[in-house]
Short mmCIF file of C-alpha atoms in Angstrom, two decimals:
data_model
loop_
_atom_site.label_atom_id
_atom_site.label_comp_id
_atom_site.label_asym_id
_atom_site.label_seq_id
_atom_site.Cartn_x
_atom_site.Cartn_y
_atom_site.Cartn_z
CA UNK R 41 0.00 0.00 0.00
CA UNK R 42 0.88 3.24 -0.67
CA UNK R 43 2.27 5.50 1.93
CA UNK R 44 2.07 9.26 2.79
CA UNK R 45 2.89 10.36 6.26
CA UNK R 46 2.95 13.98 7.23
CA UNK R 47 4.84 14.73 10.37
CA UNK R 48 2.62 16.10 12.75
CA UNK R 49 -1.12 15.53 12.90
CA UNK R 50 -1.89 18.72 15.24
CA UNK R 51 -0.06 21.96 15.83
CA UNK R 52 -0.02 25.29 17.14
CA UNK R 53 1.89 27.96 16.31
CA UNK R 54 2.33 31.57 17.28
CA UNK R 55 1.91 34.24 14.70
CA UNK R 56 5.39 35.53 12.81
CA UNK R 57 6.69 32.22 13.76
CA UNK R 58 8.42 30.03 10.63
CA UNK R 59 6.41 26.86 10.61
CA UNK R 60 7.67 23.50 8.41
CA UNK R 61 5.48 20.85 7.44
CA UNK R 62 7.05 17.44 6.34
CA UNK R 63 5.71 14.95 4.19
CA UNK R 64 7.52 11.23 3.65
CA UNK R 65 5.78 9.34 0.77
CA UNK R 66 7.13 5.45 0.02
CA UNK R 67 6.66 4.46 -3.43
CA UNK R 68 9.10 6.58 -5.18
CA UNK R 69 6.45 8.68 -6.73
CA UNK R 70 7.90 11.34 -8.84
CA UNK R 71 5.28 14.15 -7.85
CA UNK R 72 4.36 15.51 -4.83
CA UNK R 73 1.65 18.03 -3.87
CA UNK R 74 0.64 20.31 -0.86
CA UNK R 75 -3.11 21.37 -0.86
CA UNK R 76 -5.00 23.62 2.27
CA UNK R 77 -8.54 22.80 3.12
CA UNK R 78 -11.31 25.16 4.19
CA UNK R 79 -14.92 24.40 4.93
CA UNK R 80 -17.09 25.59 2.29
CA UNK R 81 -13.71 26.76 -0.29
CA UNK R 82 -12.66 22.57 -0.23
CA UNK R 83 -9.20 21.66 -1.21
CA UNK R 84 -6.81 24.24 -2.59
CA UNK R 85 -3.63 23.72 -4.57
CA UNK R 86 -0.81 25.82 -2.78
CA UNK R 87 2.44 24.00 -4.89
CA UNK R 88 3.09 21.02 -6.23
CA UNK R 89 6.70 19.40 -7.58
CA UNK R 90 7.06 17.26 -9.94
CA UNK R 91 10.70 16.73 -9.78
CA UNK R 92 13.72 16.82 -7.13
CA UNK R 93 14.56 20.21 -6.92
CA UNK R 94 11.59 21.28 -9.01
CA UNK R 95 8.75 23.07 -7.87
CA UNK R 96 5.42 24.70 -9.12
CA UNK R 97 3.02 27.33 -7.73
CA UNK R 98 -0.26 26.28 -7.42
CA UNK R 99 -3.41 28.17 -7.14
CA UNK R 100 -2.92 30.22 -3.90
CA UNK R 101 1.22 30.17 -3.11
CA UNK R 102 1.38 33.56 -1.43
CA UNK R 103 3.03 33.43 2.28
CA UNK R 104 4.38 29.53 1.30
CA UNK R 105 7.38 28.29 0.06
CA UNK R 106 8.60 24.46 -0.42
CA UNK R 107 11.45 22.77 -0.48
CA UNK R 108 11.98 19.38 -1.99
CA UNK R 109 15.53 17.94 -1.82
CA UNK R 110 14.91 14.64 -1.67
CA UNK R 111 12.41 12.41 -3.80
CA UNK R 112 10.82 10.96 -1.01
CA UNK R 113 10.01 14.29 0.76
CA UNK R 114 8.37 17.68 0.28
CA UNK R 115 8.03 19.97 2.90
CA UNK R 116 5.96 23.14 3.04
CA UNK R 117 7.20 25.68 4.72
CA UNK R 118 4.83 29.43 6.45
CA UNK R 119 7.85 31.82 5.97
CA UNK R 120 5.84 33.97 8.90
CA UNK R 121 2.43 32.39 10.35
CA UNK R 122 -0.69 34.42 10.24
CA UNK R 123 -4.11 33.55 11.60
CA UNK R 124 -5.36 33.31 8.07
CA UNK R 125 -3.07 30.39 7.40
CA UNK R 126 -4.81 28.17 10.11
CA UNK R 127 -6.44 24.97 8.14
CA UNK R 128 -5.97 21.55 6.89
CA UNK R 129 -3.09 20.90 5.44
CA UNK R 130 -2.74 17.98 3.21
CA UNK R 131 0.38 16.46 1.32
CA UNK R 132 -0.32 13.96 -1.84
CA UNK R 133 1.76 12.12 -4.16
CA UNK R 134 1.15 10.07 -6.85
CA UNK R 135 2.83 8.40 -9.76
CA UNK R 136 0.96 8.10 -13.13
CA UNK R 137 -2.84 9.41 -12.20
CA UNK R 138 -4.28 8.52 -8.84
CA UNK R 139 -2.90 10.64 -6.17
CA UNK R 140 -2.51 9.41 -2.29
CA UNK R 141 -3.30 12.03 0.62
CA UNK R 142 -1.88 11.71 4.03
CA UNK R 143 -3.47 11.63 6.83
CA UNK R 144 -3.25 16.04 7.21
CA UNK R 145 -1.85 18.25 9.30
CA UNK R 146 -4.26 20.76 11.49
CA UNK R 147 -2.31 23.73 11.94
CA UNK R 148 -3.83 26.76 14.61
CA UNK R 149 -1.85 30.30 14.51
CA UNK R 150 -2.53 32.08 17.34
CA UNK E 227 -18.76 28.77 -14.03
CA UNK E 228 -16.90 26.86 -11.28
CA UNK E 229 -14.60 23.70 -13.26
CA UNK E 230 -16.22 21.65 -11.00
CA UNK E 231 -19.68 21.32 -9.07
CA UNK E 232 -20.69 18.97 -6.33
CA UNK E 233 -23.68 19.28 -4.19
CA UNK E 234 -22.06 19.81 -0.89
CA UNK E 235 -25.41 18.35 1.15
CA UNK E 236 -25.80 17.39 3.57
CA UNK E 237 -27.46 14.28 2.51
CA UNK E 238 -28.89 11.86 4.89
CA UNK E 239 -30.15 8.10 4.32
CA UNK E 240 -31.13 5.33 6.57
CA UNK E 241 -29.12 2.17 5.79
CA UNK E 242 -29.25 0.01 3.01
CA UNK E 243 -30.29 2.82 0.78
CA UNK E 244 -28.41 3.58 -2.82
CA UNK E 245 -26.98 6.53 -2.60
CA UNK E 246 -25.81 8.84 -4.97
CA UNK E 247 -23.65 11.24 -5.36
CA UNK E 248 -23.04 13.13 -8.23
CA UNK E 249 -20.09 16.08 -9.97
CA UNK E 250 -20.63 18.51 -12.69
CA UNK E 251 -17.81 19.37 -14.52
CA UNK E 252 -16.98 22.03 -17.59
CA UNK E 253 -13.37 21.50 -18.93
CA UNK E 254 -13.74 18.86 -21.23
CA UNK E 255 -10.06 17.91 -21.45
CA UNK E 256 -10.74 16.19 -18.33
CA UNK E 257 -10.36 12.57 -18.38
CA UNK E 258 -9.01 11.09 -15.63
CA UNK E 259 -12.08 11.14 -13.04
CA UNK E 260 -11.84 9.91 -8.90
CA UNK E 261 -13.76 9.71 -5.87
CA UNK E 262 -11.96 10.28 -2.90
CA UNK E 263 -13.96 8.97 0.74
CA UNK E 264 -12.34 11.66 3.89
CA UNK E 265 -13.52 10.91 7.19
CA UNK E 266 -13.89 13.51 9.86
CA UNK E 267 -10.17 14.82 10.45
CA UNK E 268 -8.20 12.40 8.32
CA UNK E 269 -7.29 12.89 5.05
CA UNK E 270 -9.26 12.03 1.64
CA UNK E 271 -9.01 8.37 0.20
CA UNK E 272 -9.06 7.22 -2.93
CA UNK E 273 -12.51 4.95 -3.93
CA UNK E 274 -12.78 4.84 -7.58
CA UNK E 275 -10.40 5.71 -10.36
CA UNK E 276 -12.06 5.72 -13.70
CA UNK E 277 -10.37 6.57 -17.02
CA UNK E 278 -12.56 8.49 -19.63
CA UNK E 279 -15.99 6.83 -20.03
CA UNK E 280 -17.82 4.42 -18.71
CA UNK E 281 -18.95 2.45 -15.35
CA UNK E 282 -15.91 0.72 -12.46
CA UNK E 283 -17.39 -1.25 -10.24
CA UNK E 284 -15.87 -2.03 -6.76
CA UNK E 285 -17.69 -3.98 -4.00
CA UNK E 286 -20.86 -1.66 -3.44
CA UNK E 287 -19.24 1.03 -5.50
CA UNK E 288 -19.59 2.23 -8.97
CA UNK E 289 -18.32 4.67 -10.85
CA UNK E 290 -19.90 6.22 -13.81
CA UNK E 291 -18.53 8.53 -16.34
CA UNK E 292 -20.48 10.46 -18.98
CA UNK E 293 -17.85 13.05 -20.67
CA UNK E 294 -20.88 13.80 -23.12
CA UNK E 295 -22.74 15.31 -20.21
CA UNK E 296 -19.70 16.67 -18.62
CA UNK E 297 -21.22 13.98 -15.37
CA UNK E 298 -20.09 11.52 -13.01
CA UNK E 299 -21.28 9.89 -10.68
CA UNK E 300 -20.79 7.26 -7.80
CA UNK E 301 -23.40 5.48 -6.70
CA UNK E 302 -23.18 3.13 -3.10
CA UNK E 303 -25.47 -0.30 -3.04
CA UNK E 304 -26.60 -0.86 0.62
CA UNK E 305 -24.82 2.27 2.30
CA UNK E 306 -23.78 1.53 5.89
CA UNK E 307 -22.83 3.67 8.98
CA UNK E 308 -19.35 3.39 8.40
CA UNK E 309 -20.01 5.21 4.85
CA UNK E 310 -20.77 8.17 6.87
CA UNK E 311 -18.06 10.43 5.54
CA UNK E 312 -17.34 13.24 2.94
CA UNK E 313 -17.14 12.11 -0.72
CA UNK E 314 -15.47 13.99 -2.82
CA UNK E 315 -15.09 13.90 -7.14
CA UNK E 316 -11.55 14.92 -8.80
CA UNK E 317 -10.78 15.30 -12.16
CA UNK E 318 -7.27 15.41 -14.32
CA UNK E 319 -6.58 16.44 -17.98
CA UNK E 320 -2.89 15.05 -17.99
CA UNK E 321 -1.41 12.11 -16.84
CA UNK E 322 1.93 14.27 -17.56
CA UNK E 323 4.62 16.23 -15.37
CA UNK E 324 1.87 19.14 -15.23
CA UNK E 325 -0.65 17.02 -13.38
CA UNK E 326 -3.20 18.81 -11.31
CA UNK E 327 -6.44 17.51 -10.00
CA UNK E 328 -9.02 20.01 -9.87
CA UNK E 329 -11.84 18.85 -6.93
CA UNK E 330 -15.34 19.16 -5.89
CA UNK E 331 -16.20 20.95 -2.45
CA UNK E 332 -17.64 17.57 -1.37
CA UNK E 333 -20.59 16.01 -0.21
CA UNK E 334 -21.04 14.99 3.29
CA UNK E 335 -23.14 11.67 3.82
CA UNK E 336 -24.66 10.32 7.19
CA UNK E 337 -25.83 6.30 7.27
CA UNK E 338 -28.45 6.70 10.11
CA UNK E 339 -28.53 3.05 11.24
#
């Protein structure tokens, strides 16, 4: 089975702190993707890489960067937290079509 | 017009029902077509993956695509409590290095027992 495991499953953070979320997947899938989720706006693309060292913006990349240096892992990384960023945050990966989620990160800025 | 509608719901059925749930869409280079099952807090699930046209079945699942509608659908035989959950469609044009899924808002089902 296909694995996606984001680091944390709950966290707080303090606004204007820098905030990294980490994301292992197993089955050397070549693309990776970070999406938010909202109720009522569903999921949102923030980036998505399709390569080591590669990255693209997605639909709503302002106040995010990532980093992927390693196939296996893509990390998303709040350059300065702000109350607006607190959501569901959910790393996929996938191969040839079908993508796998983990199981999401719930991130609170206070 | 939204790329994607889904009747968010709330929809609500006693067991054993059919239920279905159903996704507009208007891009019609789409052709790779999911449902994805996301329980409260956890993250979504793949169901169904269906490639252009026509009807997957799985178990009490099926998938049906209808690209001359722009309409899919997933339809569950004998629903149960534990297929209380959000169920949400995704759609792909590519299967190439520009991949992006483009989702529904979901629907949220309850299985009253």
């Amino acid at each position: 089975d296909v694995k996606v495991t984001q680091s944390s499953r709950y966290l707080v953070k303090r606004t204007g702190e820098k905030v990294f979320l980490e994301c292992v997947q197993d089955m050397d899938h070549e693309n990776m993707f970070w999406y938010r989720q909202d109720p009522g706006l569903g999921l949102r693309l923030i980036y998505f890489s399709y390569d080591v060292k590669m990255k693209e913006k997605g639909d709503i990349p302002e106040g995010y960067s990532v980093s992927r240096e390693k196939k296996e892992r893509f990390s998303l990384i709040l350059e300065s937290a702000s109350t607006n960023q607190t959501s569901m945050y959910l790393c996929a990966s996938r191969k040839i079509t079908e993508a796998f989620f983990g199981q999401g990160t719930r991130l609170t800025v206070v | 017009q939204k790329e994607v509608e889904q009747d968010p719901g709330p929809l609500s059925v006693p067991e054993g029902a059919i239920v279905s749930l159903n996704c507009t869409y208007s891009n019609s280079a789409f052709q790779y077509f999911m449902w994805y099952r996301q329980y409260s807090r956890k993250g979504p699930e793949l169901l169904m993956y269906t490639y252009s046209s026509g009807n997957k079945e799985d178990g009490r699942f099926t998938a049906q695509v209808d690209k001359s509608s722009k309409y899919i659908s997933l339809f569950i035989r004998d629903s149960q409590p534990s297929d209380s959950a959000t169920y949400l469609c995704a759609m792909a044009d590519s299967g190439g290095s520009n991949y992006k899924l483009t989702f529904g808002k979901g629907t949220l089902l309850t299985v009253n027992p």
